[in-house]
PDB file of C-alpha atoms in Angstrom:
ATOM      1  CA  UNK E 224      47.364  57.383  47.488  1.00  0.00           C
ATOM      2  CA  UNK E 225      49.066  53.915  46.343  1.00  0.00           C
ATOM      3  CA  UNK E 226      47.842  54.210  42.442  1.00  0.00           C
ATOM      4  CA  UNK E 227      49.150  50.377  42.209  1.00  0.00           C
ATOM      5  CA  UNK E 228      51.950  50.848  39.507  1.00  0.00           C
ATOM      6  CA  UNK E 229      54.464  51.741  41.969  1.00  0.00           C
ATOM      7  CA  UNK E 230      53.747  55.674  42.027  1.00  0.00           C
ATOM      8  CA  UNK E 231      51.986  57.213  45.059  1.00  0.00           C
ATOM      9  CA  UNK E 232      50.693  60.641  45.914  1.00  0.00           C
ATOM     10  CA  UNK E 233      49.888  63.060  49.194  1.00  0.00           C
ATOM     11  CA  UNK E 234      47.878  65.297  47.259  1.00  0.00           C
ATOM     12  CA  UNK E 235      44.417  65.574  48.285  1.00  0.00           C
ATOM     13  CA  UNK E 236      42.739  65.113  44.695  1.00  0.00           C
ATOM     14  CA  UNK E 237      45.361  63.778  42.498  1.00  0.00           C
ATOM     15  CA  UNK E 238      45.552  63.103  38.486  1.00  0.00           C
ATOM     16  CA  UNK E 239      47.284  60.334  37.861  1.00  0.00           C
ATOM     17  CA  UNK E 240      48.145  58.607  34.323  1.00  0.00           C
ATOM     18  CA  UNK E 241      48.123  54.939  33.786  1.00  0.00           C
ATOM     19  CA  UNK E 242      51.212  53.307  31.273  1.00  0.00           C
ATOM     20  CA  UNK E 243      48.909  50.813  29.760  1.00  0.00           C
ATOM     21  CA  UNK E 244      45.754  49.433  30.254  1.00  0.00           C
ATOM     22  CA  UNK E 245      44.313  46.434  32.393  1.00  0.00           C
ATOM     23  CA  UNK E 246      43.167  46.417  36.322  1.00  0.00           C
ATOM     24  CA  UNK E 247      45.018  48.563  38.860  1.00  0.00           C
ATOM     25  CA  UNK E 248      44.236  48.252  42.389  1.00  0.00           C
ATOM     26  CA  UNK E 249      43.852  51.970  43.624  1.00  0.00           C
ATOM     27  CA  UNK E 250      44.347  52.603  47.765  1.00  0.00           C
ATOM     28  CA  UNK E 251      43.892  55.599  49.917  1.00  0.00           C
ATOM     29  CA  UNK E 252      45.409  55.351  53.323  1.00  0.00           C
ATOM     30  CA  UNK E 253      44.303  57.668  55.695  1.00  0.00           C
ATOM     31  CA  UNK E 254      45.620  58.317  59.069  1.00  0.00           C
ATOM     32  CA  UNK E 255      45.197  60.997  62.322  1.00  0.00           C
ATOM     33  CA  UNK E 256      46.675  60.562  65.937  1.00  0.00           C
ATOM     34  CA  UNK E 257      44.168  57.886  66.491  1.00  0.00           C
ATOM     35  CA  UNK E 258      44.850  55.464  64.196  1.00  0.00           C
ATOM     36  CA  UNK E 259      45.078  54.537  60.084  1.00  0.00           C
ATOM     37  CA  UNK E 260      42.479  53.115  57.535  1.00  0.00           C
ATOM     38  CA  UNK E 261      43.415  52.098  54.394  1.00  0.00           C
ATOM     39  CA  UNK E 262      40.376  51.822  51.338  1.00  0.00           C
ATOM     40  CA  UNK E 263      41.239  49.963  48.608  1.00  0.00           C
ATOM     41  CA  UNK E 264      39.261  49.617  44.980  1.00  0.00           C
ATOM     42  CA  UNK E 265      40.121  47.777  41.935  1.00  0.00           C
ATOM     43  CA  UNK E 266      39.913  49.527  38.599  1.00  0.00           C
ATOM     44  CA  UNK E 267      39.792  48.162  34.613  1.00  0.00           C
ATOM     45  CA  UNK E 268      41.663  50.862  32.620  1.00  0.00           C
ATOM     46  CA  UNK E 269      40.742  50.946  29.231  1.00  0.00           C
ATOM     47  CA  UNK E 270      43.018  52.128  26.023  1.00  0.00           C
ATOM     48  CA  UNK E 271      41.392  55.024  24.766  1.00  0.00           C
ATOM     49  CA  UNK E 272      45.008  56.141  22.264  1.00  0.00           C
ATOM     50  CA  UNK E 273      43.428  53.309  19.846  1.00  0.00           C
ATOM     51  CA  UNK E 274      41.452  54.149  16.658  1.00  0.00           C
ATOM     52  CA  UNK E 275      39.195  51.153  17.356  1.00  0.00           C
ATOM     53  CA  UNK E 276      37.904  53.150  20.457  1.00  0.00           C
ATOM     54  CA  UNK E 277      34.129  52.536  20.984  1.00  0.00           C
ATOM     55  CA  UNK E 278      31.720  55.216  20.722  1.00  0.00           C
ATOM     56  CA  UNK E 279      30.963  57.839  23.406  1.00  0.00           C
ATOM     57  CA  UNK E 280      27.368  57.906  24.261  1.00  0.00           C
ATOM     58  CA  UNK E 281      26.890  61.952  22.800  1.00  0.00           C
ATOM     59  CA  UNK E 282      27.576  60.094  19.125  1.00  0.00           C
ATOM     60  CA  UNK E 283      24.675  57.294  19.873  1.00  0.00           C
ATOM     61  CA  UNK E 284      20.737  58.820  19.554  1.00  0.00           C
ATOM     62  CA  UNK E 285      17.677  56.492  20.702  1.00  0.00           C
ATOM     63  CA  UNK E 286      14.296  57.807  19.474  1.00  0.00           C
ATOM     64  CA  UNK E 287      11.485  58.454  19.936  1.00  0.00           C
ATOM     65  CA  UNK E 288      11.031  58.500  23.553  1.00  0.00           C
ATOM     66  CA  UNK E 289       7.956  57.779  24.558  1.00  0.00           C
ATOM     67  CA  UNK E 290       7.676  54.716  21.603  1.00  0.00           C
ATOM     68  CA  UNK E 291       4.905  53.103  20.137  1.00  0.00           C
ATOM     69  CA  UNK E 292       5.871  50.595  17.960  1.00  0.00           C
ATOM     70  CA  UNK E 293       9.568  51.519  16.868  1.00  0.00           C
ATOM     71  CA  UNK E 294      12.591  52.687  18.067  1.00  0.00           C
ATOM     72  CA  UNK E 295      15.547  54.249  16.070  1.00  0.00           C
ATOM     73  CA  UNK E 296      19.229  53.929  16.763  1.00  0.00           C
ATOM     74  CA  UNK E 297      21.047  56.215  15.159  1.00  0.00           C
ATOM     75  CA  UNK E 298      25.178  56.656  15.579  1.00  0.00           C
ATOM     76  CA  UNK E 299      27.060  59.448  14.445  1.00  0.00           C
ATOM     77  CA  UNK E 300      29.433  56.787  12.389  1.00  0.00           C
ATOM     78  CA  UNK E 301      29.246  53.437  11.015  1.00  0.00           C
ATOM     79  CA  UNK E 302      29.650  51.158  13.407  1.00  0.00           C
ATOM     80  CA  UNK E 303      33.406  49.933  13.335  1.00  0.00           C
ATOM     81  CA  UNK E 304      32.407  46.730  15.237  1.00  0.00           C
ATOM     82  CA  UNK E 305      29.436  44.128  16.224  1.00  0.00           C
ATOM     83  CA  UNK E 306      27.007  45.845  18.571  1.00  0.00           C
ATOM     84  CA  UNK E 307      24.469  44.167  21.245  1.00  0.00           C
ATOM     85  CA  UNK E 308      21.495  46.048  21.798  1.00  0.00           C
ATOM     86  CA  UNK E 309      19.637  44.815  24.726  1.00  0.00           C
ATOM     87  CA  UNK E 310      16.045  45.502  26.553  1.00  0.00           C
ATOM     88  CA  UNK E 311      15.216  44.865  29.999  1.00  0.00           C
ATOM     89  CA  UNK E 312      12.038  44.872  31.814  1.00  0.00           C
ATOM     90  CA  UNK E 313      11.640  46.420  35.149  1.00  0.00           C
ATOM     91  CA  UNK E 314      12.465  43.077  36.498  1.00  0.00           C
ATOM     92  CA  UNK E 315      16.080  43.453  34.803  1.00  0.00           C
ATOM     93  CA  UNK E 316      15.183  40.654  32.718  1.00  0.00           C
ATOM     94  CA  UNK E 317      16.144  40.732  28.724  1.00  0.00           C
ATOM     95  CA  UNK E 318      13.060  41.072  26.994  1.00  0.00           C
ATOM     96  CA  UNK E 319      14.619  41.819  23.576  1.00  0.00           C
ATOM     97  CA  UNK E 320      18.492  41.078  21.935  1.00  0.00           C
ATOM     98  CA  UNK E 321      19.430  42.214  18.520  1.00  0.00           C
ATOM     99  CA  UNK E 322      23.054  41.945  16.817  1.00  0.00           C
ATOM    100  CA  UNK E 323      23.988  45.045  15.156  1.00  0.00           C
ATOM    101  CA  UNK E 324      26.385  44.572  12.538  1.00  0.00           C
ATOM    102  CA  UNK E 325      29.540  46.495  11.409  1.00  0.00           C
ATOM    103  CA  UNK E 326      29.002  48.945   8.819  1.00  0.00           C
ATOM    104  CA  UNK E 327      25.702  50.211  10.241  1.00  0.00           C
ATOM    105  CA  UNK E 328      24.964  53.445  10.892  1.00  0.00           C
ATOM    106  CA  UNK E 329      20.964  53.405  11.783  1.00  0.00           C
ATOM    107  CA  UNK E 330      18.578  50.789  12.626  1.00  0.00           C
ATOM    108  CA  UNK E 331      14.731  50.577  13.182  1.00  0.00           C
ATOM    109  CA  UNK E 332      14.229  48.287  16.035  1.00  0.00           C
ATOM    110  CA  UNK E 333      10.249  46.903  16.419  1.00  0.00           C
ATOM    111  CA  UNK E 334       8.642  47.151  19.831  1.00  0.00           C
ATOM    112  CA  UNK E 335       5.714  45.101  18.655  1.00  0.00           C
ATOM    113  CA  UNK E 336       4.211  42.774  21.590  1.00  0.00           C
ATOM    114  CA  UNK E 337       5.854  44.438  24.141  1.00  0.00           C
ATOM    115  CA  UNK E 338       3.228  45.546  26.950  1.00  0.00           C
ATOM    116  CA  UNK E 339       2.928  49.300  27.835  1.00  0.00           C
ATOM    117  CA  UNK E 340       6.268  49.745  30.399  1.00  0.00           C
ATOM    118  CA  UNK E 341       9.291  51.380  31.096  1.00  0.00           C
ATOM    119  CA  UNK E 342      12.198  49.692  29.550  1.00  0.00           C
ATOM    120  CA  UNK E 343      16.023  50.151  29.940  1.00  0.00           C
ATOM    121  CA  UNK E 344      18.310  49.645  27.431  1.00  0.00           C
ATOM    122  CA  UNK E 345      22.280  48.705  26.687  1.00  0.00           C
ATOM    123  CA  UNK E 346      24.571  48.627  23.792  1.00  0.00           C
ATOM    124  CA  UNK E 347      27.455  47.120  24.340  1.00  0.00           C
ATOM    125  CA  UNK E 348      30.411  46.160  22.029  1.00  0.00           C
ATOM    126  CA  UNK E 349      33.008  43.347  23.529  1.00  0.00           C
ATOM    127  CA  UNK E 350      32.414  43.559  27.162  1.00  0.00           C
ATOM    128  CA  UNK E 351      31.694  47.793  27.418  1.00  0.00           C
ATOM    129  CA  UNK E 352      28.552  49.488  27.983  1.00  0.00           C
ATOM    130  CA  UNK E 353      28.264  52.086  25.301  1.00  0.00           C
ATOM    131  CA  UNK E 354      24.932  53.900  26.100  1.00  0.00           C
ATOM    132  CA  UNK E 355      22.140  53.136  28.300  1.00  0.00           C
ATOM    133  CA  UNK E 356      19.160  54.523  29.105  1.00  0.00           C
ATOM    134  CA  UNK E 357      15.636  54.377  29.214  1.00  0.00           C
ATOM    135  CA  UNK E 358      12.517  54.058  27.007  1.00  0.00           C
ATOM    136  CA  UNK E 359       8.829  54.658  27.353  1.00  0.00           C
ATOM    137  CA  UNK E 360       7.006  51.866  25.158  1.00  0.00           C
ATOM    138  CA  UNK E 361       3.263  53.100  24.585  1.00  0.00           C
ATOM    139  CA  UNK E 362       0.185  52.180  22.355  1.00  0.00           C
TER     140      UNK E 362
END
């Protein structure tokens, strides 16, 4: 293993522990008497040692599921920064966007007009996916 910031491992499954943030390009070489392959995959490492960490998904709850005309989000804290909740059709096109604000901590979303489908769903804050999932819109 080449772990891209100079240190390197034999071990089978290693742990390894990134300095600082930003993309690392990760390589496994592997090699027998006939020959070597090397596999190589780029990876965004993401501060998690700062307080302005976003949510995990366990603190996020999306109800009801199946919905009829509403849908609830509800997170475990205020929300310490601007939200995007989107809705896609089974197409993967946006069929809703809403702007949740800072300081939030639950908002009623309306489903009205939206035909009788399975819908998936995002919230994002800066360029992370905080939760997705999936939603049952009914009459």
């Amino acid at each position: 293993w080449d772990f891209g910031d100079g240190a390197m491992s034999q071990d089978t499954c290693p742990v390894h522990t990134y300095v600082i943030g930003g993309d690392q390009e990760v390589c496994l070489t592997v090699s027998n008497e006939y020959g070597e392959d090397t596999f190589c995959r780029t990876l965004e490492l993401i501060d998690t040692t700062t307080p302005t960490t976003v949510l995990i998904q366990d603190q996020i709850n999306v109800y009801p599921n199946p919905a009829v005309d509403q849908l609830t989000i509800a997170f475990s804290k205020p929300l310490r920064q601007q939200t995007t909740w989107l809705l896609y059709n089974d197409l993967g096109q946006v069929v809703r966007e809403l702007q949740l604000a800072q300081g939030i901590q639950r908002h009623v979303i309306s489903l009205s007009g939206l035909p009788n489908a399975l819908y998936f769903y995002t919230l994002e804050q800066k360029d992370a996916t905080i939760k997705s999932g999936k939603v049952l819109v009914v009459e």
